[in-house]
PDB file as gemmi writes it, atoms N, CA and C in Angstrom:
CRYST1    1.000    1.000    1.000  90.00  90.00  90.00 P 1                      
ATOM      1  N   THR A   1       0.833  -1.189   0.000  1.00  0.00           N  
ATOM      2  CA  THR A   1       0.000   0.000   0.000  1.00  0.00           C  
ATOM      3  C   THR A   1       0.873   1.246   0.000  1.00  0.00           C  
ATOM      4  N   ASP A   2       0.342   2.294  -0.547  1.00  0.00           N  
ATOM      5  CA  ASP A   2       1.061   3.558  -0.617  1.00  0.00           C  
ATOM      6  C   ASP A   2       0.915   4.283   0.714  1.00  0.00           C  
ATOM      7  N   LEU A   3       2.045   4.465   1.404  1.00  0.00           N  
ATOM      8  CA  LEU A   3       2.009   5.074   2.740  1.00  0.00           C  
ATOM      9  C   LEU A   3       1.498   6.507   2.701  1.00  0.00           C  
ATOM     10  N   GLN A   4       1.754   7.227   1.606  1.00  0.00           N  
ATOM     11  CA  GLN A   4       1.253   8.596   1.517  1.00  0.00           C  
ATOM     12  C   GLN A   4      -0.268   8.602   1.462  1.00  0.00           C  
ATOM     13  N   GLU A   5      -0.853   7.633   0.762  1.00  0.00           N  
ATOM     14  CA  GLU A   5      -2.308   7.559   0.685  1.00  0.00           C  
ATOM     15  C   GLU A   5      -2.917   7.296   2.054  1.00  0.00           C  
ATOM     16  N   GLU A   6      -2.204   6.611   2.896  1.00  0.00           N  
ATOM     17  CA  GLU A   6      -2.702   6.330   4.241  1.00  0.00           C  
ATOM     18  C   GLU A   6      -2.395   7.468   5.205  1.00  0.00           C  
ATOM     19  N   LYS A   7      -1.843   8.545   4.687  1.00  0.00           N  
ATOM     20  CA  LYS A   7      -1.506   9.734   5.480  1.00  0.00           C  
ATOM     21  C   LYS A   7      -0.498   9.425   6.581  1.00  0.00           C  
ATOM     22  N   TYR A   8       0.314   8.423   6.327  1.00  0.00           N  
ATOM     23  CA  TYR A   8       1.327   8.005   7.290  1.00  0.00           C  
ATOM     24  C   TYR A   8       2.281   9.148   7.610  1.00  0.00           C  
ATOM     25  N   TYR A   9       2.792   9.777   6.576  1.00  0.00           N  
ATOM     26  CA  TYR A   9       3.773  10.840   6.783  1.00  0.00           C  
ATOM     27  C   TYR A   9       3.155  12.054   7.461  1.00  0.00           C  
ATOM     28  N   ASN A  10       1.929  12.371   7.110  1.00  0.00           N  
ATOM     29  CA  ASN A  10       1.244  13.499   7.761  1.00  0.00           C  
ATOM     30  C   ASN A  10       1.077  13.262   9.255  1.00  0.00           C  
ATOM     31  N   ARG A  11       0.782  12.024   9.627  1.00  0.00           N  
ATOM     32  CA  ARG A  11       0.651  11.692  11.054  1.00  0.00           C  
ATOM     33  C   ARG A  11       1.975  11.847  11.783  1.00  0.00           C  
ATOM     34  N   LEU A  12       3.070  11.412  11.147  1.00  0.00           N  
ATOM     35  CA  LEU A  12       4.386  11.570  11.774  1.00  0.00           C  
ATOM     36  C   LEU A  12       4.680  13.036  12.059  1.00  0.00           C  
ATOM     37  N   ILE A  13       4.406  13.881  11.089  1.00  0.00           N  
ATOM     38  CA  ILE A  13       4.690  15.307  11.237  1.00  0.00           C  
ATOM     39  C   ILE A  13       3.759  15.946  12.259  1.00  0.00           C  
ATOM     40  N   SER A  14       2.472  15.669  12.171  1.00  0.00           N  
ATOM     41  CA  SER A  14       1.510  16.329  13.063  1.00  0.00           C  
ATOM     42  C   SER A  14       1.670  15.907  14.520  1.00  0.00           C  
ATOM     43  N   THR A  15       2.192  14.708  14.761  1.00  0.00           N  
ATOM     44  CA  THR A  15       2.384  14.246  16.141  1.00  0.00           C  
ATOM     45  C   THR A  15       3.818  14.441  16.617  1.00  0.00           C  
ATOM     46  N   ASN A  16       4.640  15.092  15.795  1.00  0.00           N  
ATOM     47  CA  ASN A  16       6.040  15.358  16.134  1.00  0.00           C  
ATOM     48  C   ASN A  16       6.784  14.059  16.479  1.00  0.00           C  
ATOM     49  N   THR A  17       6.531  13.025  15.676  1.00  0.00           N  
ATOM     50  CA  THR A  17       7.143  11.718  15.864  1.00  0.00           C  
ATOM     51  C   THR A  17       8.361  11.595  14.958  1.00  0.00           C  
ATOM     52  N   SER A  18       9.418  10.987  15.476  1.00  0.00           N  
ATOM     53  CA  SER A  18      10.578  10.701  14.629  1.00  0.00           C  
ATOM     54  C   SER A  18      10.936   9.228  14.766  1.00  0.00           C  
ATOM     55  N   GLN A  19      11.628   8.715  13.763  1.00  0.00           N  
ATOM     56  CA  GLN A  19      11.998   7.305  13.738  1.00  0.00           C  
ATOM     57  C   GLN A  19      13.476   7.156  13.417  1.00  0.00           C  
ATOM     58  N   VAL A  20      14.066   6.112  13.961  1.00  0.00           N  
ATOM     59  CA  VAL A  20      15.432   5.734  13.616  1.00  0.00           C  
ATOM     60  C   VAL A  20      15.398   4.256  13.237  1.00  0.00           C  
ATOM     61  N   LEU A  21      15.923   3.937  12.063  1.00  0.00           N  
ATOM     62  CA  LEU A  21      16.022   2.553  11.626  1.00  0.00           C  
ATOM     63  C   LEU A  21      17.480   2.131  11.707  1.00  0.00           C  
ATOM     64  N   THR A  22      17.735   1.033  12.407  1.00  0.00           N  
ATOM     65  CA  THR A  22      19.088   0.509  12.559  1.00  0.00           C  
ATOM     66  C   THR A  22      19.137  -0.873  11.921  1.00  0.00           C  
ATOM     67  N   VAL A  23      20.031  -1.051  10.962  1.00  0.00           N  
ATOM     68  CA  VAL A  23      20.170  -2.344  10.296  1.00  0.00           C  
ATOM     69  C   VAL A  23      21.113  -3.219  11.112  1.00  0.00           C  
ATOM     70  N   ASP A  24      20.616  -4.394  11.501  1.00  0.00           N  
ATOM     71  CA  ASP A  24      21.430  -5.355  12.243  1.00  0.00           C  
ATOM     72  C   ASP A  24      22.200  -6.267  11.292  1.00  0.00           C  
ATOM     73  N   SER A  25      21.516  -6.761  10.255  1.00  0.00           N  
ATOM     74  CA  SER A  25      22.183  -7.622   9.274  1.00  0.00           C  
ATOM     75  C   SER A  25      21.351  -7.702   8.001  1.00  0.00           C  
ATOM     76  N   ILE A  26      22.025  -8.106   6.922  1.00  0.00           N  
ATOM     77  CA  ILE A  26      21.382  -8.291   5.622  1.00  0.00           C  
ATOM     78  C   ILE A  26      21.804  -9.651   5.089  1.00  0.00           C  
ATOM     79  N   SER A  27      20.824 -10.407   4.620  1.00  0.00           N  
ATOM     80  CA  SER A  27      21.098 -11.702   4.006  1.00  0.00           C  
ATOM     81  C   SER A  27      20.626 -11.635   2.555  1.00  0.00           C  
ATOM     82  N   CYS A  28      21.481 -12.022   1.623  1.00  0.00           N  
ATOM     83  CA  CYS A  28      21.106 -11.966   0.213  1.00  0.00           C  
ATOM     84  C   CYS A  28      21.556 -13.242  -0.491  1.00  0.00           C  
ATOM     85  N   ASP A  29      20.641 -13.845  -1.235  1.00  0.00           N  
ATOM     86  CA  ASP A  29      20.939 -15.061  -1.989  1.00  0.00           C  
ATOM     87  C   ASP A  29      21.274 -14.674  -3.430  1.00  0.00           C  
ATOM     88  N   PHE A  30      22.563 -14.712  -3.764  1.00  0.00           N  
ATOM     89  CA  PHE A  30      23.000 -14.369  -5.111  1.00  0.00           C  
ATOM     90  C   PHE A  30      23.087 -15.600  -6.017  1.00  0.00           C  
ATOM     91  N   ASN A  31      22.586 -16.746  -5.547  1.00  0.00           N  
ATOM     92  CA  ASN A  31      22.615 -17.972  -6.348  1.00  0.00           C  
ATOM     93  C   ASN A  31      21.391 -18.120  -7.239  1.00  0.00           C  
ATOM     94  N   THR A  32      20.347 -17.339  -6.981  1.00  0.00           N  
ATOM     95  CA  THR A  32      19.143 -17.372  -7.810  1.00  0.00           C  
ATOM     96  C   THR A  32      18.837 -15.954  -8.270  1.00  0.00           C  
ATOM     97  N   TYR A  33      18.141 -15.832  -9.407  1.00  0.00           N  
ATOM     98  CA  TYR A  33      17.772 -14.514  -9.916  1.00  0.00           C  
ATOM     99  C   TYR A  33      16.278 -14.493 -10.166  1.00  0.00           C  
ATOM    100  N   PRO A  34      15.559 -13.468  -9.770  1.00  0.00           N  
ATOM    101  CA  PRO A  34      16.056 -12.282  -9.082  1.00  0.00           C  
ATOM    102  C   PRO A  34      16.572 -12.634  -7.693  1.00  0.00           C  
ATOM    103  N   TYR A  35      17.536 -11.851  -7.231  1.00  0.00           N  
ATOM    104  CA  TYR A  35      18.146 -12.079  -5.928  1.00  0.00           C  
ATOM    105  C   TYR A  35      17.134 -11.788  -4.829  1.00  0.00           C  
ATOM    106  N   GLU A  36      17.122 -12.626  -3.804  1.00  0.00           N  
ATOM    107  CA  GLU A  36      16.228 -12.419  -2.661  1.00  0.00           C  
ATOM    108  C   GLU A  36      17.038 -11.895  -1.483  1.00  0.00           C  
ATOM    109  N   ALA A  37      16.579 -10.815  -0.885  1.00  0.00           N  
ATOM    110  CA  ALA A  37      17.282 -10.207   0.250  1.00  0.00           C  
ATOM    111  C   ALA A  37      16.349 -10.112   1.447  1.00  0.00           C  
ATOM    112  N   VAL A  38      16.914 -10.294   2.625  1.00  0.00           N  
ATOM    113  CA  VAL A  38      16.183 -10.121   3.883  1.00  0.00           C  
ATOM    114  C   VAL A  38      17.010  -9.183   4.753  1.00  0.00           C  
ATOM    115  N   VAL A  39      16.361  -8.176   5.307  1.00  0.00           N  
ATOM    116  CA  VAL A  39      17.028  -7.196   6.169  1.00  0.00           C  
ATOM    117  C   VAL A  39      16.451  -7.330   7.573  1.00  0.00           C  
ATOM    118  N   TYR A  40      17.335  -7.452   8.558  1.00  0.00           N  
ATOM    119  CA  TYR A  40      16.953  -7.556   9.964  1.00  0.00           C  
ATOM    120  C   TYR A  40      17.393  -6.270  10.653  1.00  0.00           C  
ATOM    121  N   GLY A  41      16.482  -5.669  11.403  1.00  0.00           N  
ATOM    122  CA  GLY A  41      16.859  -4.428  12.064  1.00  0.00           C  
ATOM    123  C   GLY A  41      15.942  -4.065  13.209  1.00  0.00           C  
ATOM    124  N   THR A  42      16.125  -2.838  13.667  1.00  0.00           N  
ATOM    125  CA  THR A  42      15.349  -2.288  14.770  1.00  0.00           C  
ATOM    126  C   THR A  42      14.787  -0.938  14.343  1.00  0.00           C  
ATOM    127  N   GLN A  43      13.529  -0.721  14.644  1.00  0.00           N  
ATOM    128  CA  GLN A  43      12.872   0.560  14.406  1.00  0.00           C  
ATOM    129  C   GLN A  43      12.601   1.178  15.769  1.00  0.00           C  
ATOM    130  N   THR A  44      13.150   2.364  15.998  1.00  0.00           N  
ATOM    131  CA  THR A  44      12.898   3.082  17.244  1.00  0.00           C  
ATOM    132  C   THR A  44      12.040   4.294  16.917  1.00  0.00           C  
ATOM    133  N   ILE A  45      10.900   4.399  17.594  1.00  0.00           N  
ATOM    134  CA  ILE A  45       9.941   5.472  17.339  1.00  0.00           C  
ATOM    135  C   ILE A  45       9.904   6.381  18.554  1.00  0.00           C  
ATOM    136  N   TYR A  46      10.221   7.649  18.330  1.00  0.00           N  
ATOM    137  CA  TYR A  46      10.244   8.642  19.404  1.00  0.00           C  
ATOM    138  C   TYR A  46       8.987   9.492  19.319  1.00  0.00           C  
ATOM    139  N   ARG A  47       8.155   9.373  20.354  1.00  0.00           N  
ATOM    140  CA  ARG A  47       6.941  10.179  20.456  1.00  0.00           C  
ATOM    141  C   ARG A  47       7.061  11.096  21.666  1.00  0.00           C  
ATOM    142  N   LYS A  48       6.163  12.047  21.744  1.00  0.00           N  
ATOM    143  CA  LYS A  48       6.172  12.985  22.871  1.00  0.00           C  
ATOM    144  C   LYS A  48       6.036  12.251  24.201  1.00  0.00           C  
ATOM    145  N   SER A  49       5.221  11.205  24.235  1.00  0.00           N  
ATOM    146  CA  SER A  49       4.915  10.523  25.494  1.00  0.00           C  
ATOM    147  C   SER A  49       5.753   9.273  25.754  1.00  0.00           C  
ATOM    148  N   ASN A  50       6.347   8.671  24.692  1.00  0.00           N  
ATOM    149  CA  ASN A  50       7.087   7.431  24.903  1.00  0.00           C  
ATOM    150  C   ASN A  50       8.081   7.158  23.781  1.00  0.00           C  
ATOM    151  N   VAL A  51       8.898   6.150  24.012  1.00  0.00           N  
ATOM    152  CA  VAL A  51       9.829   5.643  23.001  1.00  0.00           C  
ATOM    153  C   VAL A  51       9.502   4.169  22.808  1.00  0.00           C  
ATOM    154  N   THR A  52       9.246   3.776  21.572  1.00  0.00           N  
ATOM    155  CA  THR A  52       8.903   2.397  21.258  1.00  0.00           C  
ATOM    156  C   THR A  52      10.003   1.780  20.410  1.00  0.00           C  
ATOM    157  N   GLU A  53      10.440   0.595  20.811  1.00  0.00           N  
ATOM    158  CA  GLU A  53      11.428  -0.155  20.037  1.00  0.00           C  
ATOM    159  C   GLU A  53      10.723  -1.351  19.420  1.00  0.00           C  
ATOM    160  N   ARG A  54      10.879  -1.502  18.107  1.00  0.00           N  
ATOM    161  CA  ARG A  54      10.226  -2.594  17.390  1.00  0.00           C  
ATOM    162  C   ARG A  54      11.260  -3.382  16.605  1.00  0.00           C  
ATOM    163  N   SER A  55      11.078  -4.691  16.552  1.00  0.00           N  
ATOM    164  CA  SER A  55      11.914  -5.489  15.655  1.00  0.00           C  
ATOM    165  C   SER A  55      11.392  -5.248  14.239  1.00  0.00           C  
ATOM    166  N   LEU A  56      12.282  -5.278  13.269  1.00  0.00           N  
ATOM    167  CA  LEU A  56      11.877  -5.038  11.888  1.00  0.00           C  
ATOM    168  C   LEU A  56      12.593  -6.031  10.985  1.00  0.00           C  
ATOM    169  N   VAL A  57      11.810  -6.833  10.283  1.00  0.00           N  
ATOM    170  CA  VAL A  57      12.348  -7.771   9.302  1.00  0.00           C  
ATOM    171  C   VAL A  57      11.620  -7.502   7.994  1.00  0.00           C  
ATOM    172  N   THR A  58      12.387  -7.183   6.954  1.00  0.00           N  
ATOM    173  CA  THR A  58      11.806  -6.920   5.646  1.00  0.00           C  
ATOM    174  C   THR A  58      12.461  -7.825   4.617  1.00  0.00           C  
ATOM    175  N   ALA A  59      11.783  -8.006   3.493  1.00  0.00           N  
ATOM    176  CA  ALA A  59      12.325  -8.821   2.412  1.00  0.00           C  
ATOM    177  C   ALA A  59      12.013  -8.144   1.087  1.00  0.00           C  
ATOM    178  N   CYS A  60      12.810  -8.461   0.079  1.00  0.00           N  
ATOM    179  CA  CYS A  60      12.578  -7.900  -1.246  1.00  0.00           C  
ATOM    180  C   CYS A  60      13.302  -8.742  -2.283  1.00  0.00           C  
ATOM    181  N   SER A  61      12.978  -8.480  -3.532  1.00  0.00           N  
ATOM    182  CA  SER A  61      13.721  -9.037  -4.654  1.00  0.00           C  
ATOM    183  C   SER A  61      14.581  -7.926  -5.227  1.00  0.00           C  
ATOM    184  N   LEU A  62      15.764  -8.282  -5.700  1.00  0.00           N  
ATOM    185  CA  LEU A  62      16.676  -7.314  -6.304  1.00  0.00           C  
ATOM    186  C   LEU A  62      16.895  -7.678  -7.763  1.00  0.00           C  
ATOM    187  N   LEU A  63      16.701  -6.691  -8.634  1.00  0.00           N  
ATOM    188  CA  LEU A  63      16.944  -6.873 -10.058  1.00  0.00           C  
ATOM    189  C   LEU A  63      18.173  -6.076 -10.457  1.00  0.00           C  
ATOM    190  N   ASN A  64      18.958  -6.615 -11.377  1.00  0.00           N  
ATOM    191  CA  ASN A  64      20.095  -5.862 -11.905  1.00  0.00           C  
ATOM    192  C   ASN A  64      19.586  -4.699 -12.743  1.00  0.00           C  
ATOM    193  N   THR A  65      20.248  -3.559 -12.614  1.00  0.00           N  
ATOM    194  CA  THR A  65      19.918  -2.389 -13.416  1.00  0.00           C  
ATOM    195  C   THR A  65      21.207  -1.617 -13.665  1.00  0.00           C  
ATOM    196  N   VAL A  66      21.116  -0.554 -14.406  1.00  0.00           N  
ATOM    197  CA  VAL A  66      22.301   0.238 -14.741  1.00  0.00           C  
ATOM    198  C   VAL A  66      22.803   0.977 -13.504  1.00  0.00           C  
ATOM    199  N   ARG A  67      24.106   0.931 -13.281  1.00  0.00           N  
ATOM    200  CA  ARG A  67      24.704   1.702 -12.186  1.00  0.00           C  
ATOM    201  C   ARG A  67      24.723   3.178 -12.566  1.00  0.00           C  
ATOM    202  N   SER A  68      24.541   4.017 -11.537  1.00  0.00           N  
ATOM    203  CA  SER A  68      24.576   5.463 -11.762  1.00  0.00           C  
ATOM    204  C   SER A  68      25.030   6.132 -10.477  1.00  0.00           C  
ATOM    205  N   ASP A  69      25.196   7.454 -10.520  1.00  0.00           N  
ATOM    206  CA  ASP A  69      25.547   8.193  -9.305  1.00  0.00           C  
ATOM    207  C   ASP A  69      24.463   8.046  -8.247  1.00  0.00           C  
ATOM    208  N   ARG A  70      23.209   7.931  -8.686  1.00  0.00           N  
ATOM    209  CA  ARG A  70      22.092   7.809  -7.749  1.00  0.00           C  
ATOM    210  C   ARG A  70      21.827   6.366  -7.338  1.00  0.00           C  
ATOM    211  N   ASN A  71      22.409   5.412  -8.049  1.00  0.00           N  
ATOM    212  CA  ASN A  71      22.224   3.994  -7.751  1.00  0.00           C  
ATOM    213  C   ASN A  71      23.543   3.255  -8.005  1.00  0.00           C  
ATOM    214  N   PRO A  72      24.559   3.496  -7.159  1.00  0.00           N  
ATOM    215  CA  PRO A  72      25.881   2.920  -7.420  1.00  0.00           C  
ATOM    216  C   PRO A  72      25.937   1.392  -7.313  1.00  0.00           C  
ATOM    217  N   GLN A  73      24.984   0.771  -6.612  1.00  0.00           N  
ATOM    218  CA  GLN A  73      24.982  -0.692  -6.499  1.00  0.00           C  
ATOM    219  C   GLN A  73      24.408  -1.353  -7.749  1.00  0.00           C  
ATOM    220  N   GLY A  74      23.566  -0.637  -8.489  1.00  0.00           N  
ATOM    221  CA  GLY A  74      22.989  -1.193  -9.700  1.00  0.00           C  
ATOM    222  C   GLY A  74      21.883  -2.198  -9.460  1.00  0.00           C  
ATOM    223  N   PHE A  75      21.103  -2.014  -8.390  1.00  0.00           N  
ATOM    224  CA  PHE A  75      19.977  -2.903  -8.104  1.00  0.00           C  
ATOM    225  C   PHE A  75      18.671  -2.116  -8.062  1.00  0.00           C  
ATOM    226  N   LEU A  76      17.608  -2.760  -8.508  1.00  0.00           N  
ATOM    227  CA  LEU A  76      16.262  -2.222  -8.391  1.00  0.00           C  
ATOM    228  C   LEU A  76      15.526  -3.077  -7.368  1.00  0.00           C  
ATOM    229  N   ILE A  77      14.986  -2.447  -6.321  1.00  0.00           N  
ATOM    230  CA  ILE A  77      14.244  -3.167  -5.279  1.00  0.00           C  
ATOM    231  C   ILE A  77      12.815  -3.382  -5.757  1.00  0.00           C  
ATOM    232  N   THR A  78      12.369  -4.641  -5.743  1.00  0.00           N  
ATOM    233  CA  THR A  78      10.990  -4.969  -6.109  1.00  0.00           C  
ATOM    234  C   THR A  78      10.404  -5.897  -5.051  1.00  0.00           C  
ATOM    235  N   LYS A  79       9.096  -6.018  -5.057  1.00  0.00           N  
ATOM    236  CA  LYS A  79       8.377  -6.929  -4.152  1.00  0.00           C  
ATOM    237  C   LYS A  79       8.763  -6.714  -2.688  1.00  0.00           C  
ATOM    238  N   PHE A  80       8.918  -5.455  -2.299  1.00  0.00           N  
ATOM    239  CA  PHE A  80       9.270  -5.134  -0.912  1.00  0.00           C  
ATOM    240  C   PHE A  80       8.115  -5.513   0.001  1.00  0.00           C  
ATOM    241  N   ARG A  81       8.432  -6.152   1.125  1.00  0.00           N  
ATOM    242  CA  ARG A  81       7.386  -6.534   2.080  1.00  0.00           C  
ATOM    243  C   ARG A  81       7.950  -6.551   3.499  1.00  0.00           C  
ATOM    244  N   VAL A  82       7.082  -6.255   4.440  1.00  0.00           N  
ATOM    245  CA  VAL A  82       7.443  -6.307   5.858  1.00  0.00           C  
ATOM    246  C   VAL A  82       7.040  -7.681   6.370  1.00  0.00           C  
ATOM    247  N   ILE A  83       8.009  -8.410   6.907  1.00  0.00           N  
ATOM    248  CA  ILE A  83       7.769  -9.759   7.423  1.00  0.00           C  
ATOM    249  C   ILE A  83       7.379  -9.707   8.899  1.00  0.00           C  
ATOM    250  N   ASN A  84       8.056  -8.854   9.654  1.00  0.00           N  
ATOM    251  CA  ASN A  84       7.813  -8.761  11.095  1.00  0.00           C  
ATOM    252  C   ASN A  84       8.067  -7.331  11.546  1.00  0.00           C  
ATOM    253  N   ASN A  85       7.175  -6.805  12.373  1.00  0.00           N  
ATOM    254  CA  ASN A  85       7.340  -5.469  12.941  1.00  0.00           C  
ATOM    255  C   ASN A  85       6.711  -5.448  14.333  1.00  0.00           C  
ATOM    256  N   GLU A  86       7.201  -6.351  15.200  1.00  0.00           N  
ATOM    257  CA  GLU A  86       6.651  -6.496  16.551  1.00  0.00           C  
ATOM    258  C   GLU A  86       7.255  -5.484  17.513  1.00  0.00           C  
ATOM    259  N   THR A  87       6.425  -5.025  18.439  1.00  0.00           N  
ATOM    260  CA  THR A  87       6.918  -4.142  19.492  1.00  0.00           C  
ATOM    261  C   THR A  87       7.708  -4.960  20.504  1.00  0.00           C  
ATOM    262  N   ARG A  88       8.941  -4.539  20.768  1.00  0.00           N  
ATOM    263  CA  ARG A  88       9.760  -5.184  21.803  1.00  0.00           C  
ATOM    264  C   ARG A  88       9.474  -4.563  23.158  1.00  0.00           C  
ATOM    265  N   ARG A  89       9.463  -3.230  23.187  1.00  0.00           N  
ATOM    266  CA  ARG A  89       9.192  -2.534  24.454  1.00  0.00           C  
ATOM    267  C   ARG A  89       8.802  -1.091  24.165  1.00  0.00           C  
ATOM    268  N   THR A  90       8.037  -0.542  25.099  1.00  0.00           N  
ATOM    269  CA  THR A  90       7.666   0.868  25.079  1.00  0.00           C  
ATOM    270  C   THR A  90       8.031   1.455  26.428  1.00  0.00           C  
ATOM    271  N   THR A  91       8.763   2.571  26.392  1.00  0.00           N  
ATOM    272  CA  THR A  91       9.234   3.215  27.611  1.00  0.00           C  
ATOM    273  C   THR A  91       8.651   4.619  27.695  1.00  0.00           C  
ATOM    274  N   PRO A  92       8.002   4.972  28.816  1.00  0.00           N  
ATOM    275  CA  PRO A  92       7.488   6.339  28.957  1.00  0.00           C  
ATOM    276  C   PRO A  92       8.636   7.347  28.955  1.00  0.00           C  
ATOM    277  N   ARG A  93       8.339   8.548  28.486  1.00  0.00           N  
ATOM    278  CA  ARG A  93       9.346   9.619  28.496  1.00  0.00           C  
ATOM    279  C   ARG A  93       9.138  10.505  29.688  1.00  0.00           C  
TER     280      ARG A  93                                                      
END                                                                             
């Protein structure tokens, strides 16, 4: 779904919420094409009233494309999906 259509970004701004995404590890299978990648990380959400830490696991397919200054790796991300986004803990501020 398109996050802008869901007014996701507007909610972040109007509630003065900020996020930090930390990548823990990346797994990529280069033996099959399109390449399948899984990213494991942590999403920390800072709100006025609390700080929430969530586990974040995403997956996608990578297609080869032309390298450029804006895309030095030469991959196109397709079929992006969130596998897990569970809350680990919420701490009051």
